[in-house]
Coordinates of C-alpha atoms in Angstrom, one line a residue:
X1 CA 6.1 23.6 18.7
X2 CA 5.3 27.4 17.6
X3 CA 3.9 27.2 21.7
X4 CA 6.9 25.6 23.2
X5 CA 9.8 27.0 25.0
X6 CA 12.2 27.8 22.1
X7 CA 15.1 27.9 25.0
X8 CA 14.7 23.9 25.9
X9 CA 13.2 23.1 22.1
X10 CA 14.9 19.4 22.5
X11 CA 13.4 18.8 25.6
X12 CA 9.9 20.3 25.2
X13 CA 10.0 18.2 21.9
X14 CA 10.7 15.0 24.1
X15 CA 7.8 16.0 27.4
X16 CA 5.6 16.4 24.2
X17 CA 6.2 13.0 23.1
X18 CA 6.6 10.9 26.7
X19 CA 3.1 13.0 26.7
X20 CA 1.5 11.0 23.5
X21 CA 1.9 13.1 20.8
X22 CA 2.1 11.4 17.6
X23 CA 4.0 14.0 15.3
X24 CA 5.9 17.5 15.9
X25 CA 4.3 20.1 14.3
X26 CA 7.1 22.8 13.4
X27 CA 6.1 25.8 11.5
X28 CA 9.1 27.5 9.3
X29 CA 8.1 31.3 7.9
X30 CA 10.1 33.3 5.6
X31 CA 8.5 36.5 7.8
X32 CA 7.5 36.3 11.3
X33 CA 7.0 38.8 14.1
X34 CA 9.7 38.5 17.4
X35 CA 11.0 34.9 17.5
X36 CA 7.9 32.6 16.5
X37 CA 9.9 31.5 13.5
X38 CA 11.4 28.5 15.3
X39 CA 14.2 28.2 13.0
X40 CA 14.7 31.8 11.3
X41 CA 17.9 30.9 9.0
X42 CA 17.2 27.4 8.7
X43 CA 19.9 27.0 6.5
X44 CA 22.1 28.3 8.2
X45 CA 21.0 27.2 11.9
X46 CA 23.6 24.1 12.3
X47 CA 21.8 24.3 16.0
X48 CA 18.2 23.7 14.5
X49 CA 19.8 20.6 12.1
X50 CA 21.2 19.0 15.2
X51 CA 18.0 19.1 17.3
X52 CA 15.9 17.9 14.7
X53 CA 18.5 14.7 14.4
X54 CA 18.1 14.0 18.0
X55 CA 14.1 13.7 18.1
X56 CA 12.9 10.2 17.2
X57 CA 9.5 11.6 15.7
X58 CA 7.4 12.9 13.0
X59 CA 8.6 15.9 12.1
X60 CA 5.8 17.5 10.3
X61 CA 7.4 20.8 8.6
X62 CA 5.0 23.8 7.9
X63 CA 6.5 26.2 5.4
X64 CA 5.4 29.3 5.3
X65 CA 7.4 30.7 2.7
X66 CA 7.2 31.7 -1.2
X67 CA 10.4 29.4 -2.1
X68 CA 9.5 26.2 -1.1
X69 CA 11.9 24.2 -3.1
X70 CA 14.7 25.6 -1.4
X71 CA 14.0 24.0 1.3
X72 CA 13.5 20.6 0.3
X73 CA 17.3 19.6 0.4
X74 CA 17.8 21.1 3.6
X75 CA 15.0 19.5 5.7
X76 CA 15.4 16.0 4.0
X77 CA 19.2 16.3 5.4
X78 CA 17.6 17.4 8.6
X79 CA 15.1 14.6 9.1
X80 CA 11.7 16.0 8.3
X81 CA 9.1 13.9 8.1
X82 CA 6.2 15.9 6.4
X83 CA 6.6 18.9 4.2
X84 CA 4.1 20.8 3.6
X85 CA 3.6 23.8 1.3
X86 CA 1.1 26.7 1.0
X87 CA -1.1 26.7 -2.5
X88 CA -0.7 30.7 -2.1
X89 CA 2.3 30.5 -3.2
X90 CA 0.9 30.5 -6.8
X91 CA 0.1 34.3 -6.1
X92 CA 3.4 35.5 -6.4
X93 CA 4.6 33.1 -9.6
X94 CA 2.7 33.1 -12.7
X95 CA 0.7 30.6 -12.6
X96 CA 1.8 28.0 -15.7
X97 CA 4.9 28.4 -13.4
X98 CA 3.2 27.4 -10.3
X99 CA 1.8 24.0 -12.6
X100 CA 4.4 22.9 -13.8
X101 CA 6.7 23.6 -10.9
X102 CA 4.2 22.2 -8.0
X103 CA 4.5 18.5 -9.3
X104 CA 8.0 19.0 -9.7
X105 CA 8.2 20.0 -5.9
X106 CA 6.4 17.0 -4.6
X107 CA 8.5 14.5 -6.8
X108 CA 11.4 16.4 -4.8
X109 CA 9.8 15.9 -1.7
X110 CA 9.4 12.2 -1.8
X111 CA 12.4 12.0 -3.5
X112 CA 13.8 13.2 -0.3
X113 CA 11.8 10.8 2.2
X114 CA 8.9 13.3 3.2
X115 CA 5.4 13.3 2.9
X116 CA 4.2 16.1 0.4
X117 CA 1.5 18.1 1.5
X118 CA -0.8 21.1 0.8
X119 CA -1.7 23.7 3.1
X120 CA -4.5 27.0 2.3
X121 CA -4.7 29.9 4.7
X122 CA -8.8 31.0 6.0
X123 CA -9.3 33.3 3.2
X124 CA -8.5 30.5 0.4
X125 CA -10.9 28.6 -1.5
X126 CA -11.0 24.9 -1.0
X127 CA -11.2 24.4 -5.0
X128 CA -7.6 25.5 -5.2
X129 CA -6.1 22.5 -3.6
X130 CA -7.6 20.0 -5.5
X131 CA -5.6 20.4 -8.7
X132 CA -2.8 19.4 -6.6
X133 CA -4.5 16.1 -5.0
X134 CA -6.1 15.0 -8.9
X135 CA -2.6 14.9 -10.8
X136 CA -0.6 12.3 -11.4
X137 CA 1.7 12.9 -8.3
X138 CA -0.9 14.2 -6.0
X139 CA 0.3 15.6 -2.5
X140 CA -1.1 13.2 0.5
X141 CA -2.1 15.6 2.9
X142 CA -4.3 18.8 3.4
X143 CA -4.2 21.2 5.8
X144 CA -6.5 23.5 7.0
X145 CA -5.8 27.1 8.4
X146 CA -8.3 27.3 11.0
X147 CA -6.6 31.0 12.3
X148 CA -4.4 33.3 10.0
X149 CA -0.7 32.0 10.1
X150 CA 2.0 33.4 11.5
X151 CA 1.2 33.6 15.6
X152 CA -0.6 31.4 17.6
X153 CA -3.0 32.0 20.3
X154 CA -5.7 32.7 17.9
X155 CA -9.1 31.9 18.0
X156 CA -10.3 28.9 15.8
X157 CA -12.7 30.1 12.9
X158 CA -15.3 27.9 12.7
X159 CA -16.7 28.6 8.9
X160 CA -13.5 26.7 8.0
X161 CA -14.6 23.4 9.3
X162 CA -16.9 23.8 5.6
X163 CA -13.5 23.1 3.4
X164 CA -12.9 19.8 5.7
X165 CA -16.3 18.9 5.3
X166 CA -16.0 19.1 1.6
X167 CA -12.6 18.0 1.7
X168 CA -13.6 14.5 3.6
X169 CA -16.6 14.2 1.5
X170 CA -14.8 14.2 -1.9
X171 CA -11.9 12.4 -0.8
X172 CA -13.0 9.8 1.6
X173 CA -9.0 8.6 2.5
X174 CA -7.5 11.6 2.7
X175 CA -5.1 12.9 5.7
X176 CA -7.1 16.2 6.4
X177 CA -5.0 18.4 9.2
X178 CA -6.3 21.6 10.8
X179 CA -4.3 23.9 12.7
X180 CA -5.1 27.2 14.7
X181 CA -7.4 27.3 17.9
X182 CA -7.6 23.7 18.5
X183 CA -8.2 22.6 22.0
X184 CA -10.8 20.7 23.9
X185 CA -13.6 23.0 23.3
X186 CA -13.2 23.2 19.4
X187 CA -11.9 19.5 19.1
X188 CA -15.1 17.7 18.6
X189 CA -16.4 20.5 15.6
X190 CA -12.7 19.5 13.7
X191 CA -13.1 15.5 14.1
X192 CA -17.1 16.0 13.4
X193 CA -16.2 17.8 10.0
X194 CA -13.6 14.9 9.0
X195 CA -10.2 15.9 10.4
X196 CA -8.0 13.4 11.6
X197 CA -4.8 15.4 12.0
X198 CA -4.9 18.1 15.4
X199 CA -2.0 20.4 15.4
X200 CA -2.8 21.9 19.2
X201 CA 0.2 24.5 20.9
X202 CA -0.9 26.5 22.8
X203 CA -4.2 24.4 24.6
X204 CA -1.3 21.9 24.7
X205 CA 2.0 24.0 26.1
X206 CA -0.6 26.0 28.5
X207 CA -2.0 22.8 29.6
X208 CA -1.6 21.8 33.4
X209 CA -2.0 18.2 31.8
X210 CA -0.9 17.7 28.7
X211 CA -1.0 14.5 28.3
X212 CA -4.8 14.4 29.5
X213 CA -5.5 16.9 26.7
X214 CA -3.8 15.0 24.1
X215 CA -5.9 11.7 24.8
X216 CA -9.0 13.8 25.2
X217 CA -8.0 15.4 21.0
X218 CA -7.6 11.8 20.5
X219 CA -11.0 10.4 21.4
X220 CA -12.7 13.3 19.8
X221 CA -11.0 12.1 16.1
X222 CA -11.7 8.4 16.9
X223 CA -15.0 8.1 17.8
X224 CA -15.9 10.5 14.8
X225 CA -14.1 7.9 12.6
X226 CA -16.4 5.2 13.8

Protein backbone atom coordinates (compact mmCIF):
# COMPACT_ATOMS: atom_id res chain seq x y z
CA UNK A 1 0.00 0.00 0.00
CA UNK A 2 3.30 2.24 0.48
CA UNK A 3 2.34 2.68 -3.74
CA UNK A 4 -1.25 3.53 -3.42
CA UNK A 5 -3.07 6.73 -3.29
CA UNK A 6 -2.91 7.68 0.32
CA UNK A 7 -6.02 10.21 -0.49
CA UNK A 8 -8.56 7.14 -1.43
CA UNK A 9 -6.49 4.45 0.98
CA UNK A 10 -10.06 2.56 1.61
CA UNK A 11 -10.80 2.33 -1.81
CA UNK A 12 -7.33 1.54 -3.41
CA UNK A 13 -7.30 -1.10 -0.57
CA UNK A 14 -10.62 -2.55 -1.96
CA UNK A 15 -9.54 -2.17 -6.28
CA UNK A 16 -6.47 -4.13 -4.82
CA UNK A 17 -8.49 -6.81 -3.52
CA UNK A 18 -11.59 -7.08 -6.32
CA UNK A 19 -7.99 -7.25 -8.27
CA UNK A 20 -6.82 -10.74 -6.44
CA UNK A 21 -4.60 -9.75 -3.94
CA UNK A 22 -4.41 -12.07 -1.11
CA UNK A 23 -3.10 -9.72 1.78
CA UNK A 24 -2.40 -5.74 2.30
CA UNK A 25 0.90 -5.07 2.82
CA UNK A 26 1.07 -1.81 5.04
CA UNK A 27 4.46 -0.61 6.04
CA UNK A 28 4.43 1.61 9.47
CA UNK A 29 8.07 3.57 10.09
CA UNK A 30 8.93 5.56 13.08
CA UNK A 31 11.00 7.95 10.31
CA UNK A 32 10.11 8.40 6.88
CA UNK A 33 10.69 10.97 4.17
CA UNK A 34 7.30 13.26 2.85
CA UNK A 35 4.23 11.15 3.55
CA UNK A 36 5.33 7.38 2.73
CA UNK A 37 4.57 6.57 6.40
CA UNK A 38 0.98 5.61 5.70
CA UNK A 39 -0.10 6.08 9.10
CA UNK A 40 2.51 8.57 10.77
CA UNK A 41 0.85 8.77 14.40
CA UNK A 42 -0.73 5.64 14.34
CA UNK A 43 -1.77 5.94 17.63
CA UNK A 44 -3.14 8.74 17.47
CA UNK A 45 -4.68 8.46 13.70
CA UNK A 46 -8.49 7.54 14.77
CA UNK A 47 -8.78 7.90 10.69
CA UNK A 48 -6.11 5.10 10.04
CA UNK A 49 -8.07 2.72 12.96
CA UNK A 50 -11.31 3.24 11.11
CA UNK A 51 -10.00 2.30 7.58
CA UNK A 52 -8.27 -0.59 8.75
CA UNK A 53 -11.85 -1.88 10.36
CA UNK A 54 -13.55 -1.41 7.14
CA UNK A 55 -11.15 -3.69 4.94
CA UNK A 56 -12.09 -7.42 5.11
CA UNK A 57 -8.37 -8.63 4.42
CA UNK A 58 -5.05 -9.58 5.60
CA UNK A 59 -3.56 -6.86 6.95
CA UNK A 60 0.06 -7.67 7.00
CA UNK A 61 1.75 -4.81 9.25
CA UNK A 62 5.50 -3.94 8.48
CA UNK A 63 7.06 -2.04 11.40
CA UNK A 64 9.79 -0.19 10.85
CA UNK A 65 10.34 1.12 14.08
CA UNK A 66 12.82 0.54 17.28
CA UNK A 67 9.72 0.11 19.78
CA UNK A 68 7.88 -2.59 18.48
CA UNK A 69 5.87 -3.48 21.46
CA UNK A 70 4.21 -0.44 21.52
CA UNK A 71 2.49 -1.20 18.90
CA UNK A 72 1.17 -4.42 19.55
CA UNK A 73 -2.03 -3.19 21.51
CA UNK A 74 -2.78 -0.66 19.08
CA UNK A 75 -2.81 -2.72 15.74
CA UNK A 76 -4.49 -5.82 17.49
CA UNK A 77 -7.48 -3.18 18.37
CA UNK A 78 -7.12 -2.12 14.78
CA UNK A 79 -7.41 -5.43 13.01
CA UNK A 80 -3.89 -6.38 11.80
CA UNK A 81 -3.39 -9.43 10.61
CA UNK A 82 0.48 -10.03 10.50
CA UNK A 83 3.00 -8.07 12.55
CA UNK A 84 6.08 -8.14 11.68
CA UNK A 85 9.24 -6.74 13.34
CA UNK A 86 12.83 -5.93 12.18
CA UNK A 87 15.76 -8.18 13.91
CA UNK A 88 17.82 -4.74 13.76
CA UNK A 89 16.18 -3.62 16.26
CA UNK A 90 18.63 -5.50 18.58
CA UNK A 91 21.22 -2.80 17.55
CA UNK A 92 19.86 -0.17 19.56
CA UNK A 93 19.00 -2.46 22.94
CA UNK A 94 21.65 -4.46 24.50
CA UNK A 95 21.34 -7.49 23.37
CA UNK A 96 20.29 -9.92 26.58
CA UNK A 97 17.50 -7.23 26.33
CA UNK A 98 16.70 -7.95 22.83
CA UNK A 99 16.53 -12.07 24.05
CA UNK A 100 14.66 -11.99 26.39
CA UNK A 101 12.37 -9.29 25.25
CA UNK A 102 11.86 -10.69 21.46
CA UNK A 103 9.94 -13.89 22.80
CA UNK A 104 8.10 -11.83 24.99
CA UNK A 105 6.99 -9.71 21.89
CA UNK A 106 5.79 -12.58 19.85
CA UNK A 107 3.74 -14.15 22.84
CA UNK A 108 2.21 -10.50 22.71
CA UNK A 109 1.55 -10.74 19.22
CA UNK A 110 -0.38 -13.86 19.15
CA UNK A 111 -1.77 -12.97 22.19
CA UNK A 112 -3.37 -10.31 20.26
CA UNK A 113 -4.57 -12.42 17.11
CA UNK A 114 -1.54 -11.68 14.63
CA UNK A 115 0.88 -13.54 13.03
CA UNK A 116 4.43 -12.82 14.46
CA UNK A 117 7.02 -12.29 12.06
CA UNK A 118 10.64 -11.36 11.38
CA UNK A 119 11.87 -9.00 8.89
CA UNK A 120 16.11 -8.18 8.06
CA UNK A 121 17.00 -5.25 5.93
CA UNK A 122 19.77 -6.04 2.55
CA UNK A 123 22.83 -5.40 4.57
CA UNK A 124 21.74 -8.10 7.49
CA UNK A 125 23.00 -11.51 7.80
CA UNK A 126 20.52 -14.25 7.34
CA UNK A 127 22.05 -16.05 10.62
CA UNK A 128 20.48 -13.38 12.74
CA UNK A 129 16.98 -14.45 12.16
CA UNK A 130 17.23 -17.80 13.05
CA UNK A 131 17.46 -17.53 16.76
CA UNK A 132 14.22 -16.15 16.54
CA UNK A 133 12.48 -19.13 14.31
CA UNK A 134 14.57 -22.11 16.77
CA UNK A 135 13.04 -20.92 20.23
CA UNK A 136 10.40 -22.18 21.85
CA UNK A 137 7.86 -19.46 20.48
CA UNK A 138 9.50 -19.06 17.11
CA UNK A 139 7.98 -16.14 14.79
CA UNK A 140 6.17 -17.89 11.56
CA UNK A 141 7.32 -15.67 8.96
CA UNK A 142 10.50 -14.15 7.33
CA UNK A 143 10.84 -11.45 5.29
CA UNK A 144 13.24 -10.42 3.08
CA UNK A 145 14.39 -6.78 2.17
CA UNK A 146 15.08 -7.14 -1.30
CA UNK A 147 15.68 -2.82 -1.57
CA UNK A 148 16.59 -0.66 1.52
CA UNK A 149 13.34 0.35 3.45
CA UNK A 150 11.87 3.26 3.73
CA UNK A 151 10.69 4.34 -0.14
CA UNK A 152 9.68 2.36 -2.78
CA UNK A 153 10.43 2.42 -6.38
CA UNK A 154 13.66 0.76 -5.75
CA UNK A 155 15.36 -1.61 -7.72
CA UNK A 156 15.31 -5.31 -6.46
CA UNK A 157 18.93 -6.56 -5.35
CA UNK A 158 19.28 -9.74 -6.53
CA UNK A 159 22.30 -11.15 -4.14
CA UNK A 160 19.41 -11.23 -1.57
CA UNK A 161 17.57 -14.02 -3.22
CA UNK A 162 20.95 -16.06 -1.40
CA UNK A 163 19.19 -15.60 2.26
CA UNK A 164 15.74 -17.14 0.75
CA UNK A 165 17.62 -19.68 -0.76
CA UNK A 166 19.15 -20.59 2.55
CA UNK A 167 16.15 -19.71 4.29
CA UNK A 168 13.87 -22.38 2.21
CA UNK A 169 16.58 -24.82 2.31
CA UNK A 170 16.82 -24.94 6.18
CA UNK A 171 13.40 -24.53 6.82
CA UNK A 172 11.40 -26.39 4.23
CA UNK A 173 7.68 -24.98 5.66
CA UNK A 174 8.44 -21.69 6.21
CA UNK A 175 6.34 -18.42 4.98
CA UNK A 176 9.42 -16.67 3.34
CA UNK A 177 8.18 -12.91 2.05
CA UNK A 178 10.32 -10.57 0.03
CA UNK A 179 9.61 -7.05 -0.53
CA UNK A 180 11.37 -4.28 -2.71
CA UNK A 181 11.49 -4.39 -6.68
CA UNK A 182 9.17 -7.13 -7.22
CA UNK A 183 7.38 -7.16 -10.54
CA UNK A 184 7.14 -9.37 -13.46
CA UNK A 185 10.62 -9.18 -14.53
CA UNK A 186 12.16 -10.10 -10.97
CA UNK A 187 9.13 -12.48 -10.01
CA UNK A 188 10.38 -15.72 -11.31
CA UNK A 189 14.22 -15.18 -9.45
CA UNK A 190 11.94 -14.64 -5.90
CA UNK A 191 9.63 -17.84 -6.43
CA UNK A 192 12.85 -19.83 -7.98
CA UNK A 193 14.89 -19.03 -4.65
CA UNK A 194 11.75 -20.27 -2.35
CA UNK A 195 9.54 -17.24 -1.68
CA UNK A 196 6.03 -17.72 -1.55
CA UNK A 197 4.95 -14.27 -0.17
CA UNK A 198 5.23 -11.11 -3.11
CA UNK A 199 4.72 -7.78 -1.56
CA UNK A 200 4.60 -5.81 -5.23
CA UNK A 201 3.48 -1.67 -5.04
CA UNK A 202 4.62 0.01 -7.23
CA UNK A 203 4.74 -2.80 -10.52
CA UNK A 204 1.22 -3.16 -9.06
CA UNK A 205 -0.21 0.58 -8.46
CA UNK A 206 1.70 1.60 -11.87
CA UNK A 207 0.18 -1.29 -13.58
CA UNK A 208 -2.43 -0.59 -16.54
CA UNK A 209 -3.68 -4.20 -15.34
CA UNK A 210 -3.28 -5.01 -12.16
CA UNK A 211 -5.07 -7.72 -11.81
CA UNK A 212 -3.18 -9.41 -14.82
CA UNK A 213 0.10 -8.70 -12.89
CA UNK A 214 -1.11 -10.11 -9.80
CA UNK A 215 -2.08 -13.59 -11.52
CA UNK A 216 1.10 -13.48 -13.47
CA UNK A 217 3.23 -13.05 -9.49
CA UNK A 218 0.96 -15.84 -8.75
CA UNK A 219 1.92 -18.44 -11.35
CA UNK A 220 5.58 -17.53 -11.01
CA UNK A 221 5.34 -18.81 -6.92
CA UNK A 222 3.13 -21.80 -7.91
CA UNK A 223 4.75 -23.52 -10.51
CA UNK A 224 8.14 -23.08 -8.46
CA UNK A 225 6.24 -24.90 -5.59
CA UNK A 226 5.59 -27.83 -7.83
Amino acid sequence: MLSSDFANLASEAQRMLDFGADWLHMDIMALCPKSYNWCSSYRESKKTHSVMLQILAYLDCHLMVTNPLDYVEPLGKAGASGFTFHVEVSKVMPIVDFVDNWQELVEKIKSKGMKPGVALKPGTPIEEVYPLLEGHNPVEMVLVMTVEPGFGGQKFMLETMDKVRALRKKYPSLDIEVDGGLGPSTIDAAASAGANCIVAGSSMFGAPEPAQVIKLLRKSVEEAQQ
